[in-house]
Coordinates of C-alpha atoms in Angstrom, one line a residue:
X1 CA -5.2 -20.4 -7.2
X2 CA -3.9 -18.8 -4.0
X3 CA -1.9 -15.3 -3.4
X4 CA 1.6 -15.0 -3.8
X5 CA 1.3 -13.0 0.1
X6 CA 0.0 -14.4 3.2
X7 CA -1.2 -12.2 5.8
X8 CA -1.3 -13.0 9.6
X9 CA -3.6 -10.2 11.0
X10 CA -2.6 -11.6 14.9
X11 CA 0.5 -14.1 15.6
X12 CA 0.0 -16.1 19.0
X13 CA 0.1 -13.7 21.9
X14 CA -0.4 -10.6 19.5
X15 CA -4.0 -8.8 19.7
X16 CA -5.7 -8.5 16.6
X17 CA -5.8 -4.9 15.0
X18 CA -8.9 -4.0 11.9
X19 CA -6.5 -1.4 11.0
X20 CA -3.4 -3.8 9.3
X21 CA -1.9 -7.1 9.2
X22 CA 0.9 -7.7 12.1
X23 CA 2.6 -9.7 9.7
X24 CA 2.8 -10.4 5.3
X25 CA 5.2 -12.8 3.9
X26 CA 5.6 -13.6 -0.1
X27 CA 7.7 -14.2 -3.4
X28 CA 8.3 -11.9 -6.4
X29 CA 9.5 -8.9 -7.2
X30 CA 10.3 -6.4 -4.3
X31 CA 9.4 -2.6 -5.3
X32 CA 10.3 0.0 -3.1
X33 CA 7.8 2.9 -3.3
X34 CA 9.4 6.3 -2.2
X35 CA 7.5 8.4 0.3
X36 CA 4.7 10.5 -1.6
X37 CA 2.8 13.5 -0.1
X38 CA 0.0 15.4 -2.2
X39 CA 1.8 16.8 -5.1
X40 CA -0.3 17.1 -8.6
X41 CA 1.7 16.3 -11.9
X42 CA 3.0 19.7 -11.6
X43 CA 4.6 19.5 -8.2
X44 CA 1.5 22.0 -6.8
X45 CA 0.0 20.9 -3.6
X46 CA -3.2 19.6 -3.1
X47 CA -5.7 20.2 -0.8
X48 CA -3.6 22.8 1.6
X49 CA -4.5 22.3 4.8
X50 CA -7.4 19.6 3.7
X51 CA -6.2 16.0 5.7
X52 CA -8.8 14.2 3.7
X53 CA -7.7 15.7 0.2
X54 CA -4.4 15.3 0.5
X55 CA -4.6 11.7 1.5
X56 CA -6.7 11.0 -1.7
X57 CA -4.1 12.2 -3.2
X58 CA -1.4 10.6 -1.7
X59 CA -3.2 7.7 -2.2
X60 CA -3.7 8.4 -6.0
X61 CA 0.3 9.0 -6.5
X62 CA 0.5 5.5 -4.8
X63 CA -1.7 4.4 -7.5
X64 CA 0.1 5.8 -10.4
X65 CA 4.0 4.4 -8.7
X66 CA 2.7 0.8 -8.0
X67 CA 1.5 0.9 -11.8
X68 CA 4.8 1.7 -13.2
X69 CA 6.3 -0.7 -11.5
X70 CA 3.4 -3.5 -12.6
X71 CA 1.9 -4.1 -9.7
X72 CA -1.0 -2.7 -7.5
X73 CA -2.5 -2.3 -3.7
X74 CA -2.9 -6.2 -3.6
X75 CA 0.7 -6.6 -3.9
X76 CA 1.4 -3.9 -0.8
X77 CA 3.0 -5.6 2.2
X78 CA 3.9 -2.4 4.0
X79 CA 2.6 1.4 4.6
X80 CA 4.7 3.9 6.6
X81 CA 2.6 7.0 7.1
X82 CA 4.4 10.1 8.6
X83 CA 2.0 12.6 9.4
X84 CA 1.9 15.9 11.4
X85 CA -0.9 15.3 13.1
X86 CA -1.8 11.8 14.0
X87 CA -5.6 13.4 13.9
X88 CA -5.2 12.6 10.2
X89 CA -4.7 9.1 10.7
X90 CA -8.6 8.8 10.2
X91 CA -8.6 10.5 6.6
X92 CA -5.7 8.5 5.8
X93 CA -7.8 5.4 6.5
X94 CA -10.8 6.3 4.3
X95 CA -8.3 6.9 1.5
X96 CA -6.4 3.7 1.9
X97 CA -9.6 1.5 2.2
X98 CA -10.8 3.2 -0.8
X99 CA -8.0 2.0 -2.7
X100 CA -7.4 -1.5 -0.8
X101 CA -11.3 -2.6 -1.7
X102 CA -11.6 -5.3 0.0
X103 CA -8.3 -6.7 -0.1
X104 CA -6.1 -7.5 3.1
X105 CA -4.4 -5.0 4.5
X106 CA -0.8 -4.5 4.7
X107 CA 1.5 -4.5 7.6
X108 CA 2.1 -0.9 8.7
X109 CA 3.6 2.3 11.0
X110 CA 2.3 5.9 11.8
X111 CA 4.7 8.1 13.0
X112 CA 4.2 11.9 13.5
X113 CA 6.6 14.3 12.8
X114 CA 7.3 17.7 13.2
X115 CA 7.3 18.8 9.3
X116 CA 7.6 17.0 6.1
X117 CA 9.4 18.7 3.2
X118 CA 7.1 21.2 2.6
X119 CA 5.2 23.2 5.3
X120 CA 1.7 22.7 3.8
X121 CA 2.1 18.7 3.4
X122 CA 0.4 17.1 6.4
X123 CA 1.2 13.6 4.9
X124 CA 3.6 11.5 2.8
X125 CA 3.1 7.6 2.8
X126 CA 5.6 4.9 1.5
X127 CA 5.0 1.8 0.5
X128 CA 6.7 -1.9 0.1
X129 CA 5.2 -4.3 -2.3
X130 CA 6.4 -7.8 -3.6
X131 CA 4.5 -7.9 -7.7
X132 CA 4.1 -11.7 -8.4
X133 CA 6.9 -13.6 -10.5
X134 CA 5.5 -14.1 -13.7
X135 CA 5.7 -17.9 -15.5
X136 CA 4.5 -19.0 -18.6
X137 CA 1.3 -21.4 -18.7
X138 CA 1.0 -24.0 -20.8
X139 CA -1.7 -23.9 -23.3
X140 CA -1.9 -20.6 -23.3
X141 CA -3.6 -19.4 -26.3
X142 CA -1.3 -18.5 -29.4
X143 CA 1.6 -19.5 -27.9
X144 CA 1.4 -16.1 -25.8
X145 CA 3.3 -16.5 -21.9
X146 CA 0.2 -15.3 -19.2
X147 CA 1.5 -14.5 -15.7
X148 CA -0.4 -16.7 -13.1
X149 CA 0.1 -16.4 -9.4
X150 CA 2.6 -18.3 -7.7
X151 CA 0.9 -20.5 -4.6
X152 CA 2.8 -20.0 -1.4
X153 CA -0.1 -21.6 0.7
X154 CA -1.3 -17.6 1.6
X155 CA -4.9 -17.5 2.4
X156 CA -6.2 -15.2 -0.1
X157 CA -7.4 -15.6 -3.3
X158 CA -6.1 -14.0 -5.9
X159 CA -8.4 -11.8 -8.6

């Protein structure tokens, strides 16, 4: 069984980045992540004036969203980072890669800005993600429906 997304990591005539796919196409459910920074279950900051801890924790609130909505960092087509200080593009990185593990990366855009919505946020990150469209398989045991991947010829296989 194949993906439901297909990533192109260089169209003809585009060079090749490590750092994202130039282009991710798929079916399902589109979920809209709003922009998170490093905010605790409280609303406190993390990490104040720590790049790398607050990208964990971005990264962590990321986690928590795309589970809500059933779905997770394989189902990501698209990252906007806004940061004030591309310098933290690096942290931001190590914290995605943490989370991606191994699976392709999405399409994506850095941007610095001159503040985010709190002075002591250096970064907030939204994401896009299509979450497979679930179908029932027959012989599933007891009669129960089991979501399966939808094939859309994408290149990846699915886990």
């Amino acid at each position: 069984m194949t993906s439901h997304l297909t990533h192109v990591p260089a169209p003809d005539g585009i060079a090749a980045s490590p750092q994202y796919s130039h282009v991710v196409w798929g079916t399902g459910r589109f979920v809209a992540i709003s922009g998170q920074c490093a905010l605790d279950a409280s609303g406190a900051v993390v990490g104040e004036g720590d790049a790398v801890a607050q990208a964990r924790q971005v990264f962590a609130n990321l986690d928590r969203c795309l589970a809500a909505a059933g779905a997770g960092f394989r189902d990501v087509v698209k990252l906007t980072y806004f940061v004030t200080d591309v310098a933290h593009l690096p942290a931001i990185r190590d914290a995605r890669d943490a989370h991606f593990a191994g699976a392709p990366l999405p399409a994506s855009s850095a941007v610095q800005v001159s503040a985010l919505v709190r002075p002591e946020l250096l970064v907030e990150i939204e994401a896009f993600a299509l979450v497979p469209e679930a179908a029932t398989e027959s012989g599933a045991v007891g009669g129960a429906a089991r979501p399966y991947l939808r094939s859309v010829g994408g290149a990846e296989p699915a886990e």
